[in-house]
């Protein structure tokens, strides 16, 4: 993935947008030629331009549809893997979920949204980033460190937002198909995407669908077979995912917009074993389904004010099945079960802004969300006499957030921003089953957040920013109440974690052909949730409890650059240096896992002939700490660094038809992100795209 969208877009558009905003202080929510659903964007900066933002982008990266298509990165984790400040990993173990880290902050601390509405799993928020498809998106926003308080609670370490499309012409359609082939020549995956829409004078309609069906990826030919993995196609790595989005918008004038949107996605997957030390549990996820019905509005009031609303109803259905053995044919053992979640969430947000005095923009927002977790456990479902279906339980909570943000345009070159918010969370019901339904004690939490920023544009080609932001996130239900099969004591009054971010950043156009940007950042973590021993269980084992006792420090540097050497040749790259230190008074040997200290991405785009583009790139990653399954006496191991070379070639037959052929991991590198879980070897892909 190149840095073009996040770097060039920021540098080249900042000056023009800021000048335009000085004349028009109102957010513009729909403009001709913009396929991005602007009402689905999150606030990413301090200013007041299109969608509530100016050209100012504090620590933002954006991935475009063209980048996703060209590099054949069809899942969220893959699409973001080469951005500065982003690390990709897996949980390993029996879950083996795909993870994203934003400057070291994990999926609990970095909210994920679709069109600005958070995807949140009420039980534990263990989002699998590999379940979210990307071909149907208009852009992916990634905010690192500084996230506007107007976006609501939870953005302790950043934010990720997947933005869908909206039509720009009277009739438009796009179709994509693609296949992935492993290093054995066998089919690994098939992907398809279709979109159709219409834009009329006062309304628009949009429908899209994406699907990815994979029988499993192929390991490197350098992989040495083990008793638990014989090489070739990775055992139990098959996945199936699809997503639909429907959107209807009413645009009575040039500024106002009212939209109903529905998104539904379904997935199923298996979980590969550790290649040398497999877990004795045998798990599958037959269902991993998410849906969202939402309403958006944007109304301008007078010449200097606006009101924006969102309302939504989300569902999450998940089925986890545990089997007796690796034949996955029976569920009779004591550890076999079917565990299903039938969860739902609903809520709203209201945001308003006005220019009370000249050169000053004041905004306020109110957010409300209710999350309801409804689990049900079916023990030994195929056992002829011991099968037992527990009653469905409920755990629910309310979360509120009130925020104010003020931007003072001190001069034509300097903006000063201040924001504060107050979040509160109340547990409404918390049940568990123990020979009947038992009610847990309830608790509540509250937290204040604040941030300051200065954005200075000494010239039209240079933007500097300095910011400090203190943000929190509430613990989830799992952290508060999970007994971990009788080995943990609940803590309903567990407090929120906090991170205070400091950053100095810059973006610049060095010449007509060169662009650069970078940031120095430091994050101070406090009240980090850690599990500590508080006693012993009835069987003599350790009894633990989650408490706010940890602290930490994350800091580093991000650099990006791009140079148009020739009209037909562009080169670029980015580099991230990240250090993480965690202090745990109970575990002095605690290591921050899954994030390498050094990452880099180097790419080029070369057009040797008209309509033919060659795009090579290299991904570079240093070693990282990984949880170890070798021995209890060796809790961590180092996984080796690696370099991956990729190549894409695109031929445009016309403005409406293109074909891509590419190779990922050209040299068939055998590498792993988590100890014992190797990643794909060399693969080939062929893709076509038609637009009308």
XYZ file of C-alpha atoms in Angstrom:
692
model
C 0.000 0.000 0.000
C 1.493 3.328 -0.962
C 1.422 6.492 1.075
C -0.042 8.461 -1.827
C -3.509 9.071 -0.482
C -2.522 9.953 3.074
C 0.510 12.053 2.166
C -0.077 13.604 -1.247
C -3.761 14.228 -0.588
C -2.972 16.029 2.652
C -0.128 18.142 1.279
C -1.664 19.139 -2.031
C -5.157 19.943 -0.759
C -4.492 21.618 2.575
C -3.940 25.161 1.370
C -6.852 25.211 -1.056
C -9.275 23.731 1.466
C -8.261 26.085 4.266
C -8.632 29.123 2.010
C -12.050 27.892 0.927
C -13.085 27.326 4.526
C -12.251 30.901 5.451
C -14.965 31.956 2.993
C -17.430 29.200 3.895
C -17.406 28.073 7.521
C -20.045 25.365 6.997
C -19.313 21.684 6.382
C -19.999 20.608 2.820
C -21.455 17.130 2.921
C -21.843 16.263 -0.752
C -20.001 17.522 -3.771
C -19.994 16.431 -7.403
C -17.351 13.839 -8.174
C -16.990 12.644 -4.573
C -17.768 8.917 -4.270
C -17.030 8.895 -0.548
C -20.051 8.780 1.755
C -19.038 11.939 3.624
C -21.600 11.571 6.415
C -19.880 8.271 7.212
C -16.514 9.885 7.855
C -15.244 10.462 11.366
C -13.890 13.792 12.573
C -10.167 13.517 12.070
C -8.886 17.038 12.541
C -9.380 20.343 14.171
C -10.760 22.449 11.381
C -14.076 22.923 9.659
C -14.192 21.896 6.057
C -15.829 19.133 4.040
C -17.490 16.717 6.392
C -16.576 18.888 9.351
C -12.825 18.846 8.662
C -10.357 21.165 7.075
C -7.271 20.060 5.250
C -5.599 19.695 8.632
C -4.973 16.042 9.398
C -3.266 15.258 12.676
C -1.798 11.749 12.318
C -4.240 10.601 9.681
C -3.700 8.012 6.963
C -6.218 7.195 4.238
C -6.345 4.112 2.020
C -8.096 4.496 -1.338
C -10.010 1.934 -3.453
C -7.331 2.071 -6.138
C -4.647 1.117 -3.633
C -6.742 -1.773 -2.373
C -7.414 -2.998 -5.896
C -3.868 -2.604 -7.204
C -2.189 -4.387 -4.311
C -4.902 -7.081 -3.969
C -5.449 -6.458 -0.272
C -9.006 -7.663 0.242
C -9.273 -7.750 4.041
C -8.925 -4.906 6.520
C -5.784 -6.180 8.228
C -4.019 -6.667 4.883
C -5.145 -3.294 3.523
C -3.645 -1.411 6.480
C -0.506 -3.502 6.947
C 1.881 -1.192 5.072
C 0.716 2.125 6.516
C 3.133 3.944 8.849
C 2.396 3.271 12.505
C 0.382 0.103 11.816
C 1.371 -3.435 12.842
C -0.463 -6.618 11.886
C -0.387 -9.798 13.939
C -2.532 -12.736 15.040
C -3.660 -13.959 18.427
C -2.344 -17.447 17.679
C -3.709 -20.075 20.025
C -7.095 -21.627 19.540
C -8.710 -18.353 18.373
C -6.040 -17.304 15.832
C -7.737 -13.984 15.000
C -6.158 -11.260 12.875
C -5.043 -8.200 14.846
C -4.229 -4.576 14.079
C -2.075 -2.354 16.287
C -2.055 1.438 15.869
C 1.195 2.775 17.327
C 1.105 -0.184 19.708
C -2.554 0.134 20.749
C -4.735 -2.929 20.228
C -8.311 -3.707 19.154
C -9.684 -2.934 22.628
C -8.153 0.562 22.563
C -8.733 1.517 18.908
C -12.433 1.608 17.903
C -13.408 0.181 14.507
C -16.332 1.804 12.683
C -18.259 1.354 9.473
C -19.474 4.715 8.180
C -18.742 6.323 11.532
C -20.817 3.826 13.556
C -18.745 1.673 15.851
C -18.576 -2.094 15.398
C -18.525 -3.252 19.001
C -18.927 -6.761 20.358
C -20.555 -6.295 23.790
C -19.069 -9.436 25.338
C -15.353 -8.903 24.814
C -14.867 -6.839 21.622
C -12.527 -9.492 20.228
C -12.830 -8.230 16.671
C -11.214 -10.389 14.003
C -9.827 -7.847 11.537
C -9.641 -10.506 8.834
C -13.450 -10.701 8.714
C -13.896 -7.235 7.169
C -13.709 -7.034 3.379
C -12.365 -3.970 1.554
C -13.215 -4.080 -2.215
C -16.531 -2.241 -1.692
C -15.074 0.656 0.325
C -14.584 4.257 -0.803
C -11.780 4.788 1.719
C -10.376 3.613 5.029
C -9.537 6.293 7.584
C -6.895 5.598 10.214
C -6.393 8.111 13.000
C -3.354 7.631 15.235
C -3.088 9.067 18.738
C -5.155 12.250 18.430
C -8.834 11.477 17.802
C -11.390 14.268 18.105
C -13.531 14.001 21.239
C -16.530 14.676 18.977
C -16.342 11.061 17.768
C -17.475 9.643 21.087
C -15.932 7.387 23.756
C -13.342 4.655 23.509
C -10.703 6.124 21.182
C -7.877 5.699 23.663
C -5.229 4.848 21.073
C -6.660 5.904 17.698
C -9.557 5.032 15.400
C -10.215 3.057 12.209
C -13.206 3.845 10.000
C -14.323 2.004 6.872
C -16.285 4.380 4.627
C -18.670 3.063 1.979
C -19.458 4.556 -1.416
C -22.176 6.776 -2.742
C -22.968 7.453 -6.425
C -21.823 10.550 -8.289
C -23.529 10.096 -11.693
C -27.010 9.450 -13.049
C -26.070 5.805 -13.519
C -22.893 4.042 -12.531
C -21.778 0.487 -11.944
C -18.574 -1.372 -11.160
C -17.710 -5.063 -11.224
C -14.562 -6.784 -10.025
C -13.512 -10.411 -10.055
C -10.286 -11.975 -8.901
C -8.584 -15.234 -8.044
C -5.587 -16.059 -5.870
C -3.386 -19.030 -6.734
C -0.883 -20.604 -4.358
C 2.707 -21.615 -5.066
C 1.498 -25.093 -6.053
C -0.691 -23.697 -8.821
C -3.903 -24.539 -6.964
C -6.701 -22.081 -6.321
C -6.437 -20.393 -2.927
C -9.267 -17.830 -2.980
C -11.845 -16.142 -5.189
C -13.066 -12.572 -4.697
C -15.880 -10.622 -6.350
C -17.388 -7.170 -5.956
C -20.340 -5.416 -7.591
C -21.750 -1.928 -7.134
C -24.591 -0.073 -8.823
C -25.987 3.360 -8.081
C -27.812 6.418 -9.341
C -27.488 10.089 -8.443
C -30.492 12.279 -9.248
C -31.161 15.923 -8.536
C -32.685 15.362 -5.086
C -31.865 11.780 -4.183
C -29.460 8.911 -4.720
C -29.514 5.115 -4.398
C -26.541 2.812 -3.922
C -26.142 -0.967 -3.584
C -22.926 -2.968 -3.323
C -21.816 -6.489 -2.490
C -18.436 -8.107 -1.839
C -17.561 -11.756 -1.314
C -14.370 -13.707 -0.630
C -14.271 -17.510 -0.592
C -10.998 -19.178 0.380
C -10.220 -22.873 0.733
C -7.076 -21.897 2.613
C -3.680 -20.359 1.843
C -0.474 -22.188 0.894
C 2.636 -22.238 3.047
C 6.095 -21.456 1.740
C 7.944 -24.339 0.101
C 10.672 -23.610 2.685
C 8.339 -24.650 5.490
C 9.522 -27.841 7.177
C 6.626 -30.273 7.712
C 5.773 -31.268 11.282
C 3.558 -34.000 12.759
C 0.779 -31.407 12.964
C 1.211 -29.601 9.630
C 2.463 -31.325 6.474
C 2.903 -28.170 4.385
C 1.181 -27.155 1.177
C -2.285 -25.810 1.844
C -2.435 -24.685 5.484
C -4.744 -26.986 7.404
C -7.950 -25.332 8.681
C -7.143 -21.933 7.119
C -10.315 -21.789 5.006
C -12.615 -18.765 5.422
C -15.774 -17.424 3.789
C -16.970 -13.828 4.063
C -19.481 -11.606 2.292
C -20.999 -8.166 2.828
C -23.936 -6.154 1.444
C -24.598 -2.419 1.678
C -27.724 -0.536 0.626
C -28.040 3.209 0.827
C -30.815 5.716 0.002
C -30.151 9.422 0.311
C -32.326 12.526 0.035
C -30.560 15.779 -0.878
C -33.117 18.613 -0.981
C -30.433 21.241 -1.659
C -26.680 21.673 -2.063
C -25.901 21.328 1.641
C -28.445 19.118 3.421
C -28.576 15.336 3.307
C -30.693 12.561 4.875
C -29.681 8.927 4.454
C -30.866 5.458 5.412
C -28.171 2.795 5.190
C -28.107 -0.948 5.827
C -24.982 -3.093 6.048
C -24.935 -6.843 6.609
C -21.965 -9.175 6.614
C -21.537 -12.867 7.362
C -18.476 -14.997 7.844
C -17.347 -18.473 8.832
C -13.902 -19.859 9.465
C -11.735 -22.516 11.024
C -8.646 -21.984 13.154
C -5.269 -23.554 12.199
C -3.305 -25.364 14.876
C 0.125 -24.457 16.185
C 2.504 -26.311 13.861
C 4.573 -27.970 16.612
C 2.493 -27.803 19.782
C -1.214 -27.901 18.956
C -3.897 -26.933 21.398
C -6.064 -29.806 22.591
C -9.189 -27.759 21.821
C -10.748 -28.015 18.372
C -12.714 -24.878 17.509
C -14.717 -23.622 14.540
C -16.751 -20.469 13.916
C -19.729 -21.439 11.703
C -21.177 -17.924 12.111
C -19.594 -14.493 12.581
C -22.357 -12.135 11.429
C -22.710 -8.361 11.850
C -25.438 -6.007 10.653
C -26.258 -2.314 11.035
C -29.372 -0.310 10.133
C -28.633 3.389 10.420
C -29.941 6.866 9.720
C -27.770 9.919 8.995
C -28.704 13.558 8.620
C -26.957 16.843 8.004
C -28.899 20.107 8.160
C -27.470 23.584 7.845
C -29.014 26.280 9.999
C -28.592 29.805 8.764
C -25.259 30.920 7.376
C -22.920 29.654 10.083
C -24.431 26.643 11.879
C -25.218 22.986 11.250
C -26.802 19.987 12.951
C -25.770 16.398 12.245
C -27.343 13.220 13.636
C -26.861 9.453 13.537
C -29.121 6.712 14.852
C -28.475 2.980 14.523
C -29.447 -0.550 15.450
C -26.674 -3.150 15.268
C -26.716 -6.917 15.695
C -23.993 -9.495 16.175
C -24.557 -13.234 15.933
C -21.615 -15.498 16.696
C -21.422 -19.278 17.027
C -18.316 -20.939 18.400
C -18.297 -24.753 18.293
C -15.830 -26.902 20.211
C -15.374 -30.538 19.109
C -13.935 -33.714 20.596
C -11.001 -34.029 18.187
C -9.612 -32.886 14.846
C -12.195 -34.831 12.876
C -14.797 -32.240 13.958
C -17.460 -34.948 13.887
C -18.730 -35.165 17.478
C -19.245 -33.005 20.578
C -19.437 -35.502 23.430
C -16.382 -34.611 25.538
C -16.562 -32.488 28.667
C -14.904 -29.583 26.858
C -17.182 -29.781 23.792
C -19.840 -27.109 23.406
C -21.769 -24.740 21.173
C -21.546 -21.160 22.421
C -23.670 -18.600 20.627
C -23.994 -14.855 21.091
C -27.148 -13.092 19.994
C -26.133 -9.514 20.733
C -27.546 -6.155 19.801
C -26.690 -2.492 20.230
C -28.572 0.689 19.536
C -27.907 4.354 20.005
C -27.611 7.815 18.551
C -25.309 10.800 18.277
C -26.037 14.477 17.753
C -23.417 16.990 16.680
C -23.840 20.707 16.146
C -21.541 23.537 15.236
C -21.667 27.283 14.858
C -19.472 30.325 14.328
C -20.362 32.368 17.399
C -17.814 35.021 16.679
C -15.618 35.743 13.686
C -12.743 33.275 13.210
C -14.075 30.926 15.901
C -15.922 27.625 15.399
C -17.609 25.883 18.321
C -18.875 22.297 18.083
C -20.629 20.025 20.571
C -21.692 16.383 20.452
C -23.761 13.961 22.513
C -23.503 10.164 22.126
C -25.588 7.367 23.621
C -25.256 3.617 23.172
C -26.841 0.550 24.776
C -25.037 -2.777 24.352
C -26.809 -6.047 25.119
C -24.893 -9.318 25.264
C -27.082 -12.459 25.202
C -24.953 -15.639 25.425
C -26.173 -19.219 25.549
C -24.099 -22.326 26.186
C -24.955 -25.800 24.898
C -22.737 -28.363 26.679
C -21.930 -31.664 24.927
C -24.566 -31.057 22.251
C -24.210 -34.494 20.612
C -23.941 -36.545 23.807
C -26.918 -38.949 24.059
C -27.513 -38.382 27.799
C -25.384 -35.456 29.038
C -26.282 -32.766 26.504
C -27.437 -29.654 28.378
C -28.692 -26.327 27.027
C -28.305 -23.518 29.536
C -30.860 -20.688 29.553
C -29.948 -17.593 27.598
C -28.299 -14.970 29.812
C -28.102 -11.205 29.516
C -25.463 -8.619 30.268
C -26.152 -5.039 29.286
C -24.751 -1.550 29.748
C -25.374 2.076 28.801
C -22.597 4.398 27.634
C -22.886 8.177 27.242
C -20.474 10.848 26.087
C -20.795 14.636 25.941
C -18.107 16.627 24.114
C -17.222 20.199 23.178
C -14.518 21.262 20.727
C -13.527 24.821 19.863
C -11.339 25.931 16.967
C -9.944 29.446 16.962
C -8.538 30.605 13.619
C -5.986 32.882 15.257
C -4.562 33.961 11.896
C -4.824 32.825 8.313
C -1.895 30.529 9.092
C -2.595 29.352 12.640
C -5.461 27.353 14.159
C -5.751 26.584 17.875
C -7.995 23.782 19.063
C -9.293 22.689 22.458
C -11.639 19.814 23.187
C -13.093 18.178 26.289
C -15.512 15.315 26.848
C -17.051 13.453 29.721
C -17.943 9.764 29.341
C -19.950 7.597 31.695
C -20.888 3.960 31.658
C -23.490 2.089 33.722
C -23.975 -1.671 33.949
C -27.658 -2.596 33.844
C -27.653 -6.377 34.060
C -24.965 -9.018 34.491
C -25.979 -12.682 34.697
C -24.111 -15.958 34.882
C -25.249 -19.561 35.116
C -24.453 -21.748 38.125
C -27.235 -24.292 38.680
C -29.549 -21.450 37.802
C -29.273 -17.801 36.767
C -27.155 -15.773 39.201
C -27.008 -11.973 39.195
C -23.567 -10.358 39.453
C -23.195 -7.084 41.376
C -23.399 -4.071 39.080
C -20.978 -1.174 38.729
C -20.339 2.019 36.825
C -17.450 4.074 35.459
C -16.822 7.620 34.325
C -13.918 9.452 32.747
C -12.950 12.896 31.495
C -10.993 13.411 28.265
C -9.258 16.484 26.904
C -7.056 17.564 24.016
C -5.199 20.579 22.654
C -3.723 21.150 19.213
C -2.057 23.847 17.156
C -1.857 23.724 13.364
C 0.458 26.178 11.651
C 0.760 26.737 7.899
C 3.695 29.119 7.319
C 3.340 28.587 3.555
C 0.861 26.932 1.234
C 3.291 24.000 0.962
C 4.035 23.329 4.622
C 1.849 22.370 7.565
C 3.089 21.845 11.120
C 1.085 20.478 14.022
C 1.560 19.969 17.732
C -0.961 18.198 19.907
C -1.609 16.625 23.283
C -4.586 14.369 23.856
C -5.669 12.422 26.947
C -8.204 9.707 26.122
C -9.737 6.731 27.936
C -11.597 3.507 27.227
C -13.993 1.590 29.436
C -13.354 -2.105 30.193
C -15.602 -4.560 28.392
C -17.914 -7.116 29.994
C -15.360 -9.919 29.653
C -12.751 -7.932 31.574
C -15.264 -7.100 34.293
C -17.076 -10.402 34.700
C -15.377 -13.382 33.080
C -14.654 -16.102 35.649
C -12.292 -17.865 33.236
C -13.782 -21.227 34.127
C -13.645 -20.539 37.866
C -10.140 -19.094 38.056
C -11.000 -15.361 38.135
C -12.980 -13.052 40.406
C -15.228 -10.427 38.711
C -14.514 -6.723 39.178
C -17.633 -4.751 38.172
C -16.073 -1.426 39.272
C -13.012 -1.791 37.060
C -11.993 1.701 35.947
C -11.111 2.939 32.481
C -7.601 2.843 31.052
C -5.985 6.128 29.983
C -3.406 7.202 27.403
C -1.995 10.712 27.049
C -0.526 11.362 23.608
C 2.044 14.001 22.637
C 2.933 14.644 19.012
C 4.869 16.957 16.721
C 4.118 16.462 13.022
C 4.647 17.997 9.602
C 3.686 17.546 5.958
C 5.295 19.425 3.109
C 5.623 19.686 -0.632
C 9.371 19.950 -1.237
C 8.930 20.743 -4.919
C 6.404 20.157 -7.683
C 7.497 16.531 -7.735
C 8.330 15.644 -4.116
C 6.288 15.322 -0.938
C 7.233 14.349 2.619
C 5.744 14.056 6.072
C 6.476 12.725 9.497
C 5.659 12.715 13.180
C 7.349 12.257 16.541
C 4.992 10.775 19.124
C 4.963 9.753 22.773
C 2.117 8.067 24.671
C 1.906 7.717 28.445
C -0.391 4.902 29.637
C -1.913 4.705 33.112
C -4.429 2.485 34.927
C -3.763 -0.285 32.413
C -5.938 -3.322 33.091
C -3.855 -6.280 34.252
C -4.729 -9.642 35.781
C -3.230 -10.240 39.245
C -3.409 -13.111 41.740
C -5.638 -12.369 44.734
C -5.913 -15.855 46.267
C -6.387 -19.511 45.458
C -9.278 -21.456 43.999
C -11.079 -24.348 45.692
C -8.812 -26.719 43.764
C -5.626 -24.951 44.879
C -4.997 -23.024 41.670
C -4.441 -19.293 41.255
C -7.448 -17.005 41.699
C -6.966 -13.809 39.684
C -8.767 -10.517 39.171
C -8.476 -7.710 36.622
C -7.303 -4.473 38.243
C -6.064 -1.057 37.070
C -2.434 -1.428 38.112
C -0.357 -1.210 34.928
C 1.498 1.690 33.334
C 3.423 2.070 30.122
C 5.129 4.269 27.573
C 4.916 4.045 23.778
C 7.011 6.355 21.616
C 8.510 6.553 18.162
C 8.881 8.213 14.774
C 6.962 7.978 11.507
C 8.404 9.180 8.192
C 6.856 9.183 4.707
C 8.035 10.471 1.354
C 7.221 10.370 -2.335
C 9.090 11.611 -5.409
C 7.982 11.839 -9.034
C 11.389 11.160 -10.556
C 9.998 11.178 -14.089
C 6.509 11.773 -15.478
C 6.209 8.012 -15.792
C 8.026 6.996 -12.559
C 7.161 7.621 -8.911
C 8.957 6.148 -5.909
C 8.019 6.427 -2.261
C 8.054 4.809 1.108
C 7.460 5.067 4.814
C 9.306 4.054 7.961
C 8.157 3.577 11.554
C 10.237 3.203 14.691
C 8.136 2.120 17.682
C 9.175 1.395 21.270
C 6.754 -0.022 23.835
C 7.429 -0.373 27.543
C 4.894 -1.868 29.952
C 5.296 -1.751 33.736
C 3.413 -4.421 35.664
C 4.187 -4.690 39.409
C 3.075 -8.324 39.385
C 4.890 -9.398 36.209
C 8.201 -7.525 35.963
C 9.161 -9.662 32.950
C 6.072 -8.559 30.964
C 6.898 -8.026 27.271
C 4.865 -6.042 24.742
C 4.049 -8.593 22.046
C 3.064 -8.467 18.366
C 4.638 -5.124 17.383
C 8.063 -4.905 15.689
C 10.380 -2.048 16.567
C 11.154 -1.216 12.927
C 8.877 -1.400 9.879
C 9.253 0.079 6.425
C 7.488 -0.002 3.087
C 9.129 0.989 -0.207
C 7.203 1.171 -3.470
C 7.316 2.442 -7.036
C 4.847 3.096 -9.858
C 6.314 2.915 -13.358
C 4.387 3.420 -16.597
C 6.771 2.255 -19.351
C 3.980 2.297 -21.942
C 0.672 4.063 -22.179
C -2.020 2.244 -20.169
C 0.497 -0.189 -18.611
C 1.730 0.300 -15.038
C 4.215 -1.775 -13.061
C 4.137 -1.401 -9.254
C 6.787 -3.262 -7.225
C 7.024 -2.879 -3.450
C 8.941 -4.265 -0.479
C 7.722 -4.759 3.094
C 10.409 -4.758 5.787
C 9.807 -5.785 9.397
C 12.186 -6.378 12.301
C 11.795 -9.063 14.970
C 9.022 -8.923 17.553
C 8.130 -10.566 20.841
C 5.518 -13.307 20.675
C 3.726 -15.318 23.351
C 5.385 -18.719 23.568
C 3.816 -22.156 23.726
C 7.169 -23.883 24.226
C 7.174 -24.022 28.008
C 5.656 -22.181 31.016
C 9.231 -21.233 31.917
C 9.674 -19.500 28.556
C 6.704 -17.101 28.297
C 8.035 -15.145 25.305
C 10.051 -15.829 22.172
C 11.362 -13.642 19.390
C 9.965 -14.158 15.917
C 12.420 -13.238 13.175
C 12.143 -10.167 11.020
C 11.447 -10.532 7.319
C 11.393 -8.798 3.942
C 8.594 -9.447 1.460
C 8.772 -8.451 -2.197
C 5.573 -7.942 -4.194
C 4.773 -6.987 -7.779
C 1.633 -5.736 -9.525
C 1.117 -5.094 -13.233
C -1.987 -3.317 -14.490
C -3.139 -2.828 -18.060
C -5.984 -0.426 -18.805
C -7.781 -1.473 -21.978
C -9.907 1.670 -21.641
C -11.138 4.072 -19.009
C -13.699 1.458 -17.999
C -11.765 -1.823 -18.164
C -8.525 -2.973 -16.564
C -6.722 -6.235 -15.798
C -4.209 -6.817 -13.017
C -1.698 -9.587 -12.529
C 0.518 -9.754 -9.496
C 2.696 -11.770 -7.157
C 2.775 -11.529 -3.371
C 5.828 -12.753 -1.424
C 7.791 -13.231 -4.643
C 10.680 -15.101 -3.025
C 8.378 -17.462 -1.102
C 9.640 -16.306 2.302
C 8.748 -18.598 5.204
C 7.822 -16.173 7.992
C 5.481 -15.852 10.960
C 3.902 -13.028 12.930
C 3.140 -15.214 15.950
C 5.280 -18.139 17.094
C 4.021 -21.403 15.610
C 1.655 -19.864 13.049
C 3.361 -19.404 9.643
C 1.993 -16.942 7.094
C 1.283 -17.506 3.352
C 4.101 -18.270 0.946
C 4.263 -17.059 -2.660
C 0.889 -16.411 -4.277
C -0.318 -15.120 -7.625
C -3.445 -13.170 -8.430
C -5.407 -12.157 -11.505
C -8.091 -9.476 -11.352
C -10.424 -7.664 -13.735
C -12.440 -4.497 -13.258
C -15.278 -3.024 -15.325
C -16.851 0.377 -14.690
C -19.822 2.016 -16.365
